[in-house]
Coordinates of C-alpha atoms and ligand atoms in Angstrom, one line a residue:
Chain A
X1 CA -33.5 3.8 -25.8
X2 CA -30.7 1.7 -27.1
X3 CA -30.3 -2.0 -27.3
X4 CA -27.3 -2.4 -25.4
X5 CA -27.6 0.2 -22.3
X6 CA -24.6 1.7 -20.4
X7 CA -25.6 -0.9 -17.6
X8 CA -25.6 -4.2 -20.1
X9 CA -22.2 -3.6 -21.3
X10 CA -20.5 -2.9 -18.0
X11 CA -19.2 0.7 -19.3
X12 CA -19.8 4.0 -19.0
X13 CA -20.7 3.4 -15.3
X14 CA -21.7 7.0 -14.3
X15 CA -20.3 8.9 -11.1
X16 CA -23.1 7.7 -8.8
X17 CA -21.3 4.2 -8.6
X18 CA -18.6 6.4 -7.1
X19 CA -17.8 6.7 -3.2
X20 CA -17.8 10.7 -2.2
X21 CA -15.1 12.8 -2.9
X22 CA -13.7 10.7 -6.1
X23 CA -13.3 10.7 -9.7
X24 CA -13.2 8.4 -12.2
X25 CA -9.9 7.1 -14.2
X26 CA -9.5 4.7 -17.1
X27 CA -5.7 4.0 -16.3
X28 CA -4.0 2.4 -13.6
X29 CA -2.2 5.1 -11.7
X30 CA 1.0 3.2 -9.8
X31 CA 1.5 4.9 -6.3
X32 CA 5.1 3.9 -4.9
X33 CA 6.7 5.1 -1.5
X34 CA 9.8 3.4 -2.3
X35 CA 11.9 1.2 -4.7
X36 CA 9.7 -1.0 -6.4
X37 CA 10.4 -4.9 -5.0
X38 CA 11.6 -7.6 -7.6
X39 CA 10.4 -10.6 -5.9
X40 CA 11.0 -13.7 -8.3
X41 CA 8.3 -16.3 -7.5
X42 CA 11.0 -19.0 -6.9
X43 CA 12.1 -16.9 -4.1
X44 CA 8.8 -15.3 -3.2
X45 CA 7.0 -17.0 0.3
X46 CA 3.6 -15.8 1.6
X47 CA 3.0 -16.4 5.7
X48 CA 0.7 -16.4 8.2
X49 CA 1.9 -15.7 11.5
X50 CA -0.7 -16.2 14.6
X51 CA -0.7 -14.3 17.7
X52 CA 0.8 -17.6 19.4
X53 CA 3.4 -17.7 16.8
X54 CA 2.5 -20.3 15.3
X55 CA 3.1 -20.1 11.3
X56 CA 1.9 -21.4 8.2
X57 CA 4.0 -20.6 5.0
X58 CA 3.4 -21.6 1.3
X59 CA 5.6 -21.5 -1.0
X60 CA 4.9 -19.9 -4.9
X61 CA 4.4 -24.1 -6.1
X62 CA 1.9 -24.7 -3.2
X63 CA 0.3 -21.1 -2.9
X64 CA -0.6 -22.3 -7.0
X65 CA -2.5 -25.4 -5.7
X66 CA -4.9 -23.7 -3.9
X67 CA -8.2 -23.2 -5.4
X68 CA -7.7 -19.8 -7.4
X69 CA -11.2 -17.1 -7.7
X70 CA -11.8 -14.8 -10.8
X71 CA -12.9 -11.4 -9.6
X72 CA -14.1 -8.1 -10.7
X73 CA -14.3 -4.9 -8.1
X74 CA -14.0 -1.4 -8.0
X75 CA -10.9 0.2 -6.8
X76 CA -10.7 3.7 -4.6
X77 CA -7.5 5.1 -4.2
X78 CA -7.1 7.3 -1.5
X79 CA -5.4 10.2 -3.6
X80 CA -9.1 10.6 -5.4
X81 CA -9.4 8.0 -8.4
X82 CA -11.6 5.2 -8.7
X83 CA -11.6 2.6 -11.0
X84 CA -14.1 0.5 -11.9
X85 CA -14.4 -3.2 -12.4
X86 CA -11.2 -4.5 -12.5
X87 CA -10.6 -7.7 -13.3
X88 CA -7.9 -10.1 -11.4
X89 CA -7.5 -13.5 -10.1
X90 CA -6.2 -14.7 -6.6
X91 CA -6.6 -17.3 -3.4
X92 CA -9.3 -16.3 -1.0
X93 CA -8.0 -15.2 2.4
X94 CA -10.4 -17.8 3.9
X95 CA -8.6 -20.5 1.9
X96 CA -5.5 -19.2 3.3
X97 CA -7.2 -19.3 6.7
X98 CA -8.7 -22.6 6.2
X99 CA -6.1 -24.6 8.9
X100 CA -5.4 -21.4 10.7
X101 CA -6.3 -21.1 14.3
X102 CA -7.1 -17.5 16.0
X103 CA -8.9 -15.9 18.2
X104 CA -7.2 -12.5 17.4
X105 CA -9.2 -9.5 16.0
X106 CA -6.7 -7.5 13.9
X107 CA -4.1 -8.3 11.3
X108 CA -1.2 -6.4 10.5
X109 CA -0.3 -7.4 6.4
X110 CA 3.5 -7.1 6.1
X111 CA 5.2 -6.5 2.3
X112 CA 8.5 -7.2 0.8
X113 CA 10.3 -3.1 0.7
X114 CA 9.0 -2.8 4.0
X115 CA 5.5 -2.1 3.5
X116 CA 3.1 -2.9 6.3
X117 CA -0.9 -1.9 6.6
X118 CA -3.6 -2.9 9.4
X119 CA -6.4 -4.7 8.9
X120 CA -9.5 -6.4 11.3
X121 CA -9.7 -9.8 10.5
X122 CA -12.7 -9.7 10.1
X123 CA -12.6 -7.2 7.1
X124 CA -9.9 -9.7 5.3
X125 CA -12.9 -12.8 5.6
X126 CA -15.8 -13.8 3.9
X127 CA -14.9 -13.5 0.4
X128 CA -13.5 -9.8 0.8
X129 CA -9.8 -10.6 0.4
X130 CA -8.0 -12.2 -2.0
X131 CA -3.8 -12.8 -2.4
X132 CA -4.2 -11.4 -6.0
X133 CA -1.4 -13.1 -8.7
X134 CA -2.9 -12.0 -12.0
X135 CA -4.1 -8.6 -13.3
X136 CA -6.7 -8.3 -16.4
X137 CA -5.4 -12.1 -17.7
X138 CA -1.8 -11.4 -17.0
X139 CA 0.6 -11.8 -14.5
X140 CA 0.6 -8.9 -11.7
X141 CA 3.4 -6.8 -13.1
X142 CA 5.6 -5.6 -10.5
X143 CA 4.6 -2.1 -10.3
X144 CA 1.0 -2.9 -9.2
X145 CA 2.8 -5.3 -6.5
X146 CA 3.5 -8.5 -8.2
X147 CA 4.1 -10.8 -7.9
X148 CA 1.1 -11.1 -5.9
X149 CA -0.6 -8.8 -3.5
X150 CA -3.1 -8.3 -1.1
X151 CA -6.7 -6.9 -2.7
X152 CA -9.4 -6.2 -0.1
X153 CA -11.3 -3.7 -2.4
X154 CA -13.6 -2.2 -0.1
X155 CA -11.5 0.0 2.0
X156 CA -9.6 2.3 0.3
X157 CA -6.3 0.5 -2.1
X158 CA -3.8 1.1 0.6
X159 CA -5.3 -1.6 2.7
X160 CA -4.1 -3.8 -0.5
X161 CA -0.5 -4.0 0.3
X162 CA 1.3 -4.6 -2.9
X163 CA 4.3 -7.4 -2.7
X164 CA 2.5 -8.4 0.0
X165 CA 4.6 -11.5 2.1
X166 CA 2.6 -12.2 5.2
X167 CA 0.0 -11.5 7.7
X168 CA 1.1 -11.2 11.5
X169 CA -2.5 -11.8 13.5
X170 CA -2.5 -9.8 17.2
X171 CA -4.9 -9.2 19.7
X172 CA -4.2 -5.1 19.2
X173 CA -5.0 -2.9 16.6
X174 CA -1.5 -1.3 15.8
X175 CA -0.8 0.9 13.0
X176 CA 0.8 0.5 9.4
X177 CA 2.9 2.2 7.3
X178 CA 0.2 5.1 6.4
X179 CA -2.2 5.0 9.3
X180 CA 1.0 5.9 11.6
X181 CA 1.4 9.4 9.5
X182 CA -2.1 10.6 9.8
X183 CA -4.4 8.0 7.6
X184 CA -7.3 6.7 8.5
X185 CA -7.1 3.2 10.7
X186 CA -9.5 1.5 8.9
X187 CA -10.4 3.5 5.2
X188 CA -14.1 3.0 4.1
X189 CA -13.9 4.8 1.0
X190 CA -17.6 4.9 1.2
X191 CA -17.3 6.8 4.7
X192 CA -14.9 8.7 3.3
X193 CA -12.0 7.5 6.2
X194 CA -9.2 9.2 4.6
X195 CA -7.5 10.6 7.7
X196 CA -7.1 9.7 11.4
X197 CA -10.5 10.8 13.0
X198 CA -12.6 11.4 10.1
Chain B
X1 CA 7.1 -2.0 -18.6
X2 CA 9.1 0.3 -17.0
X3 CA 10.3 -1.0 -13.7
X4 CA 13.6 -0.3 -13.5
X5 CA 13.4 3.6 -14.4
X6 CA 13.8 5.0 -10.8
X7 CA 10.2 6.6 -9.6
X8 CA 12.2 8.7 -6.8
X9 CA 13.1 12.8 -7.3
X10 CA 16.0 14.2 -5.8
X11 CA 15.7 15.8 -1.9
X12 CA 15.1 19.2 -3.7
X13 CA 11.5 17.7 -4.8
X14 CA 10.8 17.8 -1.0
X15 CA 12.2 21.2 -0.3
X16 CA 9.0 23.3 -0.9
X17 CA 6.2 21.3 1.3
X18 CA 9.8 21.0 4.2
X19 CA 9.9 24.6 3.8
X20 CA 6.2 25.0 5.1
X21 CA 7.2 23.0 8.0
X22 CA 10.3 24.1 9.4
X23 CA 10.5 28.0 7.7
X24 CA 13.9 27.1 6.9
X25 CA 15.7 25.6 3.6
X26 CA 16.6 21.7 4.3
X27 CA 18.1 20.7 1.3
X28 CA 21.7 21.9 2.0
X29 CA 21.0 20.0 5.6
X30 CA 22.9 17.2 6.7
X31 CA 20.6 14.0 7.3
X32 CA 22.3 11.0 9.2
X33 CA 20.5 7.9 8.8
X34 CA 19.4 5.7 11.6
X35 CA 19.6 2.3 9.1
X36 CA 23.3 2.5 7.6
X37 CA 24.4 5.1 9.4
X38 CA 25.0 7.2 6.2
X39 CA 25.3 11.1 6.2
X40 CA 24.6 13.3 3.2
X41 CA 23.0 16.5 2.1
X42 CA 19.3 16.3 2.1
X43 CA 19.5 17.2 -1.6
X44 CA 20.8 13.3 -1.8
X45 CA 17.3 11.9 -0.5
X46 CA 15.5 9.9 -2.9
X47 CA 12.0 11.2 -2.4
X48 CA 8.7 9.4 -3.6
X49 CA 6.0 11.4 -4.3
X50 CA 3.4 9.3 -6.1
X51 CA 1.9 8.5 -3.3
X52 CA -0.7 9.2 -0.2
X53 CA 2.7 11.0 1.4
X54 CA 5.9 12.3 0.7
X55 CA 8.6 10.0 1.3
X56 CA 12.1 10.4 1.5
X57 CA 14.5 7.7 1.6
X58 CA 18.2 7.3 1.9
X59 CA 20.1 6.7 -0.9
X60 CA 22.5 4.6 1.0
X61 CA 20.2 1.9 2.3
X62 CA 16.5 3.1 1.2
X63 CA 15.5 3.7 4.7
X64 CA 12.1 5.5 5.0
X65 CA 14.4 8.8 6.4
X66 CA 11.1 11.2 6.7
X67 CA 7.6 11.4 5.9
X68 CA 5.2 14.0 5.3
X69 CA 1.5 13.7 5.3
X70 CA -0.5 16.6 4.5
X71 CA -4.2 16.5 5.5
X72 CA -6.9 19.1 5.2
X73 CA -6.0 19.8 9.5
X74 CA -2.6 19.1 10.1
X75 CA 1.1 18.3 8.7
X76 CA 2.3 15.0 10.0
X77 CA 6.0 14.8 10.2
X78 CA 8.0 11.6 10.8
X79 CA 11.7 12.0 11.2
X80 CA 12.2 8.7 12.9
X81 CA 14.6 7.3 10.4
X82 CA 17.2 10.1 10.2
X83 CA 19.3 9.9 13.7
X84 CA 19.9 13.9 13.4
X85 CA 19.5 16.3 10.7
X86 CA 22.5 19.4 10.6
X87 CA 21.4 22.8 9.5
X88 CA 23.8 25.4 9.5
X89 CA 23.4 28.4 11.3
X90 CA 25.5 30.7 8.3
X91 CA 23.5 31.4 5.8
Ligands
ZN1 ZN1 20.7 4.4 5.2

């Protein structure tokens, strides 16, 4: 047996850490259904919109001031790759929620380009979520959705709107961007929720 | 980084999985967007496909034109952002 195992080092994480039907990628593949959005953070705001209407905004200055979270997950992209403990930092969603008063179940996350995605609440709490501003040490580039996005790692990545720009709370359950063309509603990778009624 | 190299192919790139779909070649068809009103040969679309779907988009105004989502069941086609498409009946 060696002296540093697979396990110690945090590589060479075998295929059993992976969710069914995936494989395993050492890049960062960038997905895009459009023109890539070049938000500057002078001009970038992040909302939350309530199912009374009432909002709460932050600007780039103040959404810095909140208390910030390193944190390492697994990504599962929907198109098949996985890949494993990446590292990024952000501001919990329950930060964000900390002042925000709702008795709404569902979440629809709304990105600059257009973007939208549906969410529970529920899924977005409880250290799940993050509004994710740095990638590996660096700011998020553009391409993976800087700069900042939404990262809810557990369902699969499109649930982590890149240039992500608010959260409209609602009482219904409506359907994003890819879960109107035949994706899942809700994406447990681990389920294997890739498509409406799996 | 390369961020400003555009990630889009021409409406050409779409032709094969539209040709599935509707039996007949789109790209010489005439698409009118429902953003900007803009109306050009399909061949014009800039269409992403990097992506969970195919999407094309106008290259007027970026409007999401069409969509096509292939899962192991069904084709889903959305055509909600082109107001008409034109497809000549001469060959
Ligand atoms: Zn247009």
């Amino acid at each position: 047996m060696g002296i540093i195992s697979p396990g110690f080092t945090g590589r060479g994480r075998s295929g059993s850490d992976l969710p069914p039907g995936q494989y395993l990628t050492q890049d960062f593949p960038v997905l895009s259904a459009g023109p890539t959005p070049h938000v500057l953070p002078e001009h970038w705001e992040f909302t939350i919109a309530t199912e009374s209407g009432e909002m709460h905004r932050w600007d780039w200055a103040a959404f810095q001031r909140l208390p910030a979270e390193e944190i390492t997950r697994d990504l599962h992209c929907v198109t098949r790759w996985s890949k494993l403990a990446t590292d990024w930092k952000g501001v919990s969603l329950d930060a964000l929620f900390e002042d925000v008063e709702t008795a709404a179940d569902f979440v629809m996350a709304h990105s600059y380009g257009g973007y939208t995605t549906n969410l529970p609440l529920e899924d977005l709490l409880d250290g799940q979520a993050w509004i994710a501003y740095q990638y590996d040490g660096e700011p998020l580039a553009a391409e993976h959705g800087g700069p900042a996005r939404l990262l809810v790692p557990h369902l699969y990545l499109w649930k982590s709107a890149k240039w992500v720009r608010g959260l409209v709370l609602s009482d219904t359950d409506d359907l994003g961007f890819w879960e109107t063309a035949g994706y899942h509603e809700y994406g447990d990778p681990w389920k294997e929720q890739r498509y409406a009624g799996d | 980084m390369s961020a400003d190299v555009p990630t889009y192919l021409d409406g050409n790139a779409a032709a094969g999985a539209l040709r599935e779909v509707f039996a007949v070649d789109l790209t010489a068809a005439i698409g009118k967007c429902t953003g900007c009103g803009h109306s050009a040969v399909f061949a014009e679309a800039h269409v992403y496909v990097d992506a969970p779907g195919m999407v094309a988009r106008c290259p007027g105004c970026d409007n999401v034109l069409l969509r096509v989502v292939s899962t192991p069941n069904d084709t889903y086609l959305d055509l909600r952002g082109l107001t008409y498409l034109r497809i000549s009946n001469t060959p």
